[in-house]
Amino acid sequence: MKINNIPEEFIQAIPILEKIEDNNYEAYFVGGSVRDTILNLPIHDVDIASSAYPEEIKAIFNKTVDTGIQHGTVMVLDHGSGYEITTFRTESGYQDYRRPDHVEFVRSLKDDIKRRDFTINALAMDKNGEIIDFYEGIDDLKNQLIKAVGDANQRFNEDALRMMRAIRFSSKLDFSIESKTFAAINEHSELLQKIAVERINVEFIKMMLGLKPSKGILNLIDSNLIKFTPFFNSYINKLKKLSSEKIDDNIIQSEIQVWSLLSYYLNLDNKEEHKMLKSYKCSNKMINDVVLSTNVVRKIILNSLSNQDVYNAGLDLTLQANQITKIFNENLSENYIKTLYDDLQIKQKSDLKIDGKDLIYLGIHPGPKIGSLISDIELKVINNELTNTFDDLINYVKNNFV
Ligand code: ATP
Ligand code: MG
């Protein structure tokens, strides 16, 4: 197979391949970018694999950075944006079901391709667009199948994260998981417990942001992997139901939206919501955003979105929450939300025309009273019960508290 319209991202990198070849080494495009090109999907990172060892790559190019030299990866900066070049390698060991104990650099592309996870990810492309396909990856792309390279049982035993990757690609591409590969996931599902939560998180979120998260969720359940993911084990029925909602075709657009949808749909209280997010090691910023956004989701669906909800969440999170309510045909128009936000007299506390010092000047005793009074004024301004002018706010305090 030959690619005729080589995407621009590759064209830019061809001089790098040529330079490596001029030095009598081999170099190919590999991995997801080749797969996505054949599928006519947009590509993001262009990965290059080469028979040259890292030191040899560094000798060929002027500007390089050791981004992952112990795994054989060097970043070349000579041609505009950086390109990662990884030496062909084999892996062995895998004592911890995740990282290989030994990485060995090799000179043959075929040996490098053998360590890759799925046939559709085991394709290489040379500088002329010729596809090199040792494992019938092109056929599997045509048949829309995710199939392990080699013996699936062995491959998941080596690296249990691959099971989550299979599920992720089933959603991202709307592909089926080949039957032996699926059976092997089922067989080895408990090995997922050996994988760092952060890695499971990344794959889970990519799955939810794929084309068919409904398929991903069902695969997660049917393969039994769900039992070994953090938190979800007690929510299998609800997750199954969620898979029948209108969640496909990129309606979910960000990680915040993924978590808010789950929190809303699984009907989590505040404590459970925190538990879920903590169990996936989400950052505190993510947790804060999700809590605010989930509140907005609930309020929109209950038809009780208030100025205060919009103020607390801010415009971006309110719009993100609104996106999720589309799944249930409960969304508001974006213009309506923007107007709600624009019409807020203040967007943050510091926009108030008076502050603590003004209150002390009026004779209020310094202390906690000041803070609660400011919060009271803030709320009244948000609800348009007070006008945010110095005179109005001062009069309010004078008339009620002095
Ligand atoms: P994406 O579109 O998410 O970037 P990708 O296929 O490029 O998808 P990466 O995680 O970027 O996935 O990995 C690049 C390539 O490295 C894969 O296509 C695959 O060939 C190989 N690979 C990545 N992770 C593994 C793994 N755990 N086991 C075996 N091969 C892997
Ligand atoms: Mg990639």
Coordinates of C-alpha atoms and ligand atoms in Angstrom, one line a residue:
M1 CA 0.0 0.0 0.0
K2 CA 1.2 3.5 -0.8
I3 CA -0.1 6.7 0.6
N4 CA -0.3 9.2 -2.3
N5 CA -1.4 12.4 -0.5
I6 CA 1.2 12.3 2.4
P7 CA -0.1 14.7 5.0
E8 CA 1.8 17.9 5.5
E9 CA 2.9 16.9 9.0
F10 CA 5.0 14.1 7.5
I11 CA 6.2 16.1 4.6
Q12 CA 7.8 18.6 7.0
A13 CA 9.7 15.7 8.6
I14 CA 10.9 14.0 5.5
P15 CA 14.3 15.8 5.5
I16 CA 15.0 14.2 8.8
L17 CA 14.4 10.7 7.4
E18 CA 16.5 11.6 4.4
K19 CA 19.4 12.8 6.6
I20 CA 19.3 9.6 8.6
E21 CA 19.3 7.5 5.5
D22 CA 22.2 9.5 4.0
N23 CA 24.1 8.3 7.0
N24 CA 23.3 4.7 6.1
Y25 CA 20.7 4.1 8.8
E26 CA 17.0 3.3 8.3
A27 CA 14.2 5.6 9.5
Y28 CA 10.4 5.3 9.3
F29 CA 7.2 6.9 10.5
V30 CA 5.5 4.6 13.0
G31 CA 2.6 4.2 15.3
G32 CA -0.6 6.2 15.6
S33 CA 0.1 8.8 12.9
V34 CA 0.5 6.1 10.2
R35 CA -2.8 4.4 11.4
D36 CA -4.6 7.7 11.4
T37 CA -3.3 8.7 8.0
I38 CA -4.7 5.5 6.4
L39 CA -8.0 6.2 8.2
N40 CA -8.0 9.7 6.9
L41 CA -8.1 11.1 10.4
P42 CA -6.2 14.2 11.5
I43 CA -2.8 13.3 13.0
H44 CA -1.1 14.8 16.0
D45 CA 2.4 13.7 16.9
V46 CA 4.6 12.3 14.2
D47 CA 6.8 9.5 15.6
I48 CA 9.9 8.4 13.9
A49 CA 11.7 5.1 14.5
S50 CA 15.3 4.5 13.3
S51 CA 18.0 1.8 13.2
A52 CA 20.5 4.5 14.4
Y53 CA 21.3 4.4 18.1
P54 CA 20.7 7.5 20.2
E55 CA 24.4 8.5 20.1
E56 CA 24.4 8.1 16.3
I57 CA 21.3 10.3 15.9
K58 CA 23.0 12.9 18.1
A59 CA 26.0 12.8 15.8
I60 CA 23.9 13.3 12.7
F61 CA 21.9 16.4 13.9
N62 CA 23.0 19.7 15.3
K63 CA 20.3 20.4 17.8
T64 CA 19.0 17.5 19.9
V65 CA 17.5 17.0 23.3
D66 CA 17.7 13.8 25.4
T67 CA 14.0 13.5 26.0
G68 CA 14.0 9.8 26.9
I69 CA 17.4 8.6 26.0
Q70 CA 17.2 5.5 28.3
H71 CA 14.4 4.2 26.1
G72 CA 16.2 5.3 23.0
T73 CA 14.3 8.6 22.3
V74 CA 16.0 11.7 21.2
M75 CA 14.3 14.9 20.1
V76 CA 15.7 16.5 17.0
L77 CA 15.1 20.3 16.7
D78 CA 17.0 20.9 13.4
H79 CA 13.9 21.2 11.3
G80 CA 11.5 23.6 12.9
S81 CA 9.3 21.9 15.4
G82 CA 10.8 19.0 17.4
Y83 CA 10.6 15.4 16.2
E84 CA 11.1 12.4 18.5
I85 CA 13.3 9.7 17.0
T86 CA 13.3 6.4 18.8
T87 CA 15.8 3.7 18.1
F88 CA 14.3 0.3 17.1
R89 CA 14.1 -1.7 20.2
T90 CA 12.9 -4.9 21.8
E91 CA 11.6 -5.2 25.3
S92 CA 11.7 -8.1 27.7
G93 CA 11.1 -8.7 31.4
Y94 CA 7.9 -7.0 32.4
Q95 CA 8.1 -8.1 36.0
D96 CA 5.7 -5.4 37.1
Y97 CA 3.1 -6.0 34.4
R98 CA 3.9 -2.5 33.1
R99 CA 7.5 -1.6 32.3
P100 CA 9.9 -3.9 30.6
D101 CA 13.0 -4.8 32.7
H102 CA 15.3 -4.7 29.7
V103 CA 15.2 -2.5 26.6
E104 CA 17.5 -3.6 23.9
F105 CA 18.4 -1.5 20.9
V106 CA 18.2 -3.4 17.6
R107 CA 18.9 -2.7 14.0
S108 CA 15.7 -4.2 12.5
L109 CA 12.4 -2.6 12.0
K110 CA 10.7 -5.9 12.2
D111 CA 11.9 -6.6 15.7
D112 CA 10.8 -3.1 16.8
I113 CA 7.3 -3.6 15.3
K114 CA 6.9 -6.9 17.1
R115 CA 6.8 -5.2 20.6
R116 CA 3.9 -2.9 19.5
D117 CA 0.5 -3.5 21.0
F118 CA -2.1 -3.8 18.2
T119 CA -1.8 -4.6 14.5
I120 CA -3.3 -1.3 13.6
N121 CA -0.5 0.4 15.6
A122 CA 2.2 -1.8 14.2
L123 CA 2.4 -0.1 10.8
A124 CA 5.4 1.9 9.5
M125 CA 5.6 4.2 6.5
D126 CA 8.8 5.2 4.6
K127 CA 9.6 8.6 3.2
N128 CA 7.8 7.8 0.0
G129 CA 4.5 6.9 1.7
E130 CA 5.0 3.1 1.3
I131 CA 3.4 1.3 4.1
I132 CA 5.3 -1.6 5.8
D133 CA 2.8 -4.0 7.3
F134 CA 4.3 -7.1 9.0
Y135 CA 1.1 -8.1 11.0
E136 CA -1.8 -7.5 8.6
G137 CA -2.6 -4.2 10.2
I138 CA -4.0 -2.8 7.0
D139 CA -6.5 -5.7 6.8
D140 CA -7.5 -5.0 10.4
L141 CA -8.0 -1.3 9.7
K142 CA -10.3 -2.3 6.9
N143 CA -12.1 -4.8 9.1
Q144 CA -12.2 -2.3 11.9
L145 CA -10.6 -4.7 14.3
I146 CA -8.3 -4.2 17.3
K147 CA -6.1 -7.2 17.4
A148 CA -3.0 -7.8 19.6
V149 CA 0.3 -8.3 17.8
G150 CA 1.2 -11.9 18.5
D151 CA -0.2 -13.9 21.4
A152 CA -2.8 -11.7 23.1
N153 CA -2.5 -13.5 26.5
Q154 CA 1.2 -12.9 26.5
R155 CA 0.9 -9.3 25.4
F156 CA -1.5 -8.4 28.2
N157 CA 0.6 -10.3 30.7
E158 CA 3.6 -8.2 29.7
D159 CA 1.8 -4.9 30.0
A160 CA -1.7 -4.8 31.5
L161 CA -2.2 -1.2 30.4
R162 CA -2.7 -2.5 26.8
M163 CA -6.1 -3.8 27.9
M164 CA -7.2 -0.3 28.7
R165 CA -5.7 0.8 25.4
A166 CA -7.7 -1.7 23.5
I167 CA -10.9 -0.4 25.1
R168 CA -9.7 3.2 24.3
F169 CA -9.1 2.5 20.7
S170 CA -12.5 0.7 20.4
S171 CA -14.2 4.0 21.3
K172 CA -11.8 6.3 19.6
L173 CA -12.1 4.5 16.2
D174 CA -15.5 2.8 16.6
F175 CA -13.7 -0.6 16.1
S176 CA -14.5 -4.0 17.5
I177 CA -12.0 -5.9 19.6
E178 CA -11.0 -9.1 17.8
S179 CA -12.4 -12.1 19.6
K180 CA -9.2 -13.7 20.9
T181 CA -7.9 -10.4 22.0
F182 CA -11.2 -9.7 23.8
A183 CA -11.1 -13.2 25.5
A184 CA -7.5 -12.5 26.6
I185 CA -8.6 -9.2 28.2
N186 CA -11.3 -11.0 30.0
E187 CA -8.9 -13.6 31.2
H188 CA -6.3 -11.1 32.4
S189 CA -8.6 -8.3 33.6
E190 CA -7.5 -8.5 37.2
L191 CA -4.0 -7.5 36.2
L192 CA -5.3 -4.0 35.7
Q193 CA -4.8 -3.6 39.5
K194 CA -1.1 -3.6 38.9
I195 CA -1.3 -0.5 36.7
A196 CA -0.8 3.0 38.2
V197 CA -4.1 4.8 38.5
E198 CA -2.8 7.8 36.6
R199 CA -2.3 5.6 33.5
I200 CA -5.8 4.1 33.8
N201 CA -7.1 7.6 34.2
V202 CA -5.5 8.8 30.9
E203 CA -6.8 5.8 28.9
F204 CA -10.3 6.1 30.5
I205 CA -10.6 9.8 29.7
K206 CA -9.3 9.2 26.1
M207 CA -11.9 6.5 25.8
M208 CA -14.7 8.8 27.0
L209 CA -13.5 11.5 24.6
G210 CA -13.5 9.0 21.6
L211 CA -16.1 8.7 18.9
K212 CA -18.1 6.0 20.7
P213 CA -17.8 6.1 24.4
S214 CA -20.9 4.0 24.6
K215 CA -18.9 1.2 23.0
G216 CA -16.0 1.8 25.3
I217 CA -18.1 1.6 28.4
L218 CA -19.8 -1.6 27.3
N219 CA -16.4 -3.2 26.4
L220 CA -15.1 -2.1 29.8
I221 CA -18.1 -3.9 31.5
D222 CA -18.2 -7.0 29.2
S223 CA -14.5 -7.6 29.5
N224 CA -14.8 -7.5 33.3
L225 CA -12.1 -4.8 33.4
I226 CA -14.6 -2.5 35.1
K227 CA -14.3 -4.5 38.3
F228 CA -10.6 -3.6 38.5
T229 CA -10.9 0.1 37.7
P230 CA -11.0 2.4 40.7
F231 CA -14.5 3.4 42.0
F232 CA -16.7 2.1 39.1
N233 CA -17.2 -1.4 40.4
S234 CA -20.3 -0.4 42.5
Y235 CA -21.9 1.5 39.6
I236 CA -21.9 -1.1 36.8
N237 CA -25.7 -1.0 36.2
K238 CA -25.8 2.8 36.0
L239 CA -22.8 2.8 33.7
K240 CA -24.5 0.3 31.5
K241 CA -27.6 2.6 31.4
L242 CA -25.3 5.6 30.6
S243 CA -24.0 3.7 27.6
S244 CA -27.5 3.8 26.1
E245 CA -27.8 7.6 26.4
K246 CA -26.9 10.0 23.6
I247 CA -23.2 10.2 24.6
D248 CA -21.5 9.4 21.3
D249 CA -20.1 11.4 18.4
N250 CA -18.0 13.9 20.4
I251 CA -20.8 15.4 22.4
I252 CA -18.4 15.0 25.4
Q253 CA -15.6 17.4 24.8
S254 CA -13.3 17.7 27.8
E255 CA -12.1 15.8 30.9
I256 CA -14.2 18.1 33.1
Q257 CA -17.2 17.2 31.1
V258 CA -16.5 13.5 31.5
W259 CA -16.3 13.7 35.3
S260 CA -19.3 16.0 35.5
L261 CA -21.4 13.6 33.4
L262 CA -20.4 10.7 35.6
S263 CA -21.0 12.6 38.8
Y264 CA -24.4 13.7 37.6
Y265 CA -25.5 10.4 36.1
L266 CA -24.3 8.2 39.0
N267 CA -26.1 10.6 41.2
L268 CA -23.1 11.1 43.5
D269 CA -23.3 13.3 46.6
N270 CA -20.5 15.6 47.4
K271 CA -18.6 13.0 49.3
E272 CA -18.9 10.4 46.7
E273 CA -18.0 12.8 44.0
H274 CA -14.7 13.6 45.8
K275 CA -14.1 10.0 46.4
M276 CA -14.4 9.2 42.6
L277 CA -12.1 12.1 41.6
K278 CA -9.6 11.3 44.3
S279 CA -9.6 7.6 43.4
Y280 CA -8.5 8.7 39.9
K281 CA -5.9 11.0 41.4
C282 CA -7.4 14.1 39.8
S283 CA -5.7 17.4 40.6
N284 CA -7.3 19.7 43.1
K285 CA -8.0 22.2 40.3
M286 CA -9.8 19.4 38.4
I287 CA -11.8 18.5 41.5
N288 CA -12.8 22.1 42.0
D289 CA -13.9 22.6 38.4
V290 CA -15.8 19.4 38.3
V291 CA -17.7 20.2 41.5
L292 CA -18.7 23.6 40.1
S293 CA -19.6 22.2 36.7
T294 CA -21.6 19.3 38.1
N295 CA -23.7 21.7 40.2
V296 CA -24.5 23.7 37.0
V297 CA -25.5 20.5 35.1
R298 CA -27.9 19.6 37.9
K299 CA -29.3 23.1 38.1
I300 CA -29.9 23.4 34.3
I301 CA -31.6 20.0 34.3
L302 CA -33.8 21.1 37.3
N303 CA -34.5 24.3 35.5
S304 CA -33.2 26.3 38.4
L305 CA -29.9 27.8 37.3
S306 CA -29.3 30.9 39.4
N307 CA -27.1 33.9 39.0
Q308 CA -25.1 32.6 41.9
D309 CA -24.4 29.2 40.1
V310 CA -23.1 31.1 37.0
Y311 CA -21.1 33.4 39.2
N312 CA -19.5 30.6 41.1
A313 CA -18.7 28.5 38.1
G314 CA -17.7 31.3 35.7
L315 CA -18.6 31.4 32.0
D316 CA -16.3 28.6 30.8
L317 CA -17.4 26.0 33.3
T318 CA -21.1 27.0 32.8
L319 CA -20.8 26.4 29.1
Q320 CA -19.0 23.1 29.7
A321 CA -21.8 22.0 32.0
N322 CA -24.4 23.1 29.4
Q323 CA -22.7 20.9 26.8
I324 CA -23.3 17.9 29.0
T325 CA -27.0 18.7 29.4
K326 CA -27.3 18.3 25.6
I327 CA -27.2 14.6 26.2
F328 CA -30.5 14.8 28.0
N329 CA -32.0 17.5 25.6
E330 CA -32.0 19.9 28.5
N331 CA -29.5 22.4 27.3
L332 CA -29.9 26.2 27.3
S333 CA -28.9 28.3 24.4
E334 CA -25.3 29.5 24.6
N335 CA -26.4 33.0 24.0
Y336 CA -28.7 32.9 27.0
I337 CA -25.9 31.7 29.2
K338 CA -23.5 34.4 27.9
T339 CA -26.1 37.0 28.6
L340 CA -26.7 35.7 32.1
Y341 CA -22.9 36.0 32.7
D342 CA -22.5 39.3 31.0
D343 CA -25.3 40.7 33.0
L344 CA -23.8 39.8 36.3
Q345 CA -22.8 43.1 38.0
I346 CA -19.6 41.5 39.3
K347 CA -17.6 38.6 38.1
Q348 CA -15.5 38.3 41.2
K349 CA -15.4 39.5 44.7
S350 CA -12.7 42.2 44.0
D351 CA -15.2 43.8 41.6
L352 CA -17.3 45.0 44.6
K353 CA -17.1 48.8 45.0
I354 CA -16.4 48.5 48.7
D355 CA -14.0 46.3 50.7
G356 CA -13.2 45.4 54.3
K357 CA -11.4 48.6 54.9
D358 CA -14.5 50.7 54.0
L359 CA -16.5 48.7 56.5
I360 CA -13.9 49.3 59.3
Y361 CA -14.0 53.0 58.4
L362 CA -17.8 52.9 58.9
G363 CA -17.2 51.5 62.4
I364 CA -17.6 47.8 62.0
H365 CA -15.2 45.9 64.3
P366 CA -12.4 44.2 62.5
G367 CA -12.8 40.4 62.6
P368 CA -14.9 37.6 61.1
K369 CA -17.9 39.9 60.9
I370 CA -16.2 41.8 58.1
G371 CA -15.8 38.7 56.0
S372 CA -19.4 37.6 56.4
L373 CA -20.8 41.0 55.7
I374 CA -18.8 41.2 52.5
S375 CA -20.1 37.8 51.5
D376 CA -23.6 39.0 52.2
I377 CA -23.1 42.1 50.1
E378 CA -21.5 40.0 47.3
L379 CA -24.6 37.7 47.2
K380 CA -27.0 40.6 47.1
V381 CA -25.1 42.2 44.3
I382 CA -25.0 39.0 42.3
N383 CA -28.8 38.7 42.8
N384 CA -29.3 42.3 41.9
E385 CA -30.8 43.1 45.3
L386 CA -28.1 45.8 45.6
T387 CA -26.4 48.0 43.0
N388 CA -22.7 47.8 42.9
T389 CA -21.9 51.4 43.5
F390 CA -20.0 52.8 46.4
D391 CA -22.9 54.9 47.6
D392 CA -25.5 52.1 47.5
L393 CA -23.3 49.6 49.2
I394 CA -22.3 52.1 51.9
N395 CA -25.9 53.1 52.5
Y396 CA -26.9 49.4 52.8
V397 CA -24.2 48.9 55.5
K398 CA -25.1 52.1 57.3
N399 CA -28.8 51.4 57.4
N400 CA -28.5 47.8 58.5
F401 CA -25.3 47.3 60.5
V402 CA -24.1 50.6 62.0
Ligands
ATP1 P1 -2.6 8.5 20.0 O1 -3.5 8.9 18.9 O2 -3.3 8.5 21.3 O3 -1.3 9.2 20.1 P2 -0.9 6.2 19.4 O4 -1.2 4.9 18.8 O5 0.1 7.2 18.8 O6 -2.3 6.9 19.7 P3 0.8 6.4 21.7 O7 0.5 6.1 23.1 O8 1.2 7.7 21.3 O9 -0.4 5.8 20.9 O10 2.0 5.3 21.3 C1 2.6 5.4 20.0 C2 2.8 3.9 19.5 O11 3.7 3.2 20.4 C3 1.6 3.1 19.4 O12 0.9 3.3 18.2 C4 2.1 1.7 19.5 O13 2.7 1.2 18.4 C5 3.2 1.9 20.6 N1 2.8 1.7 22.0 C6 2.3 2.6 22.8 N2 2.0 2.1 24.0 C7 2.3 0.8 23.9 C8 2.2 -0.3 24.8 N3 1.7 -0.1 26.1 N4 2.6 -1.5 24.4 C9 3.0 -1.7 23.1 N5 3.1 -0.7 22.2 C10 2.8 0.5 22.6
MG2 MG 0.8 9.0 19.5

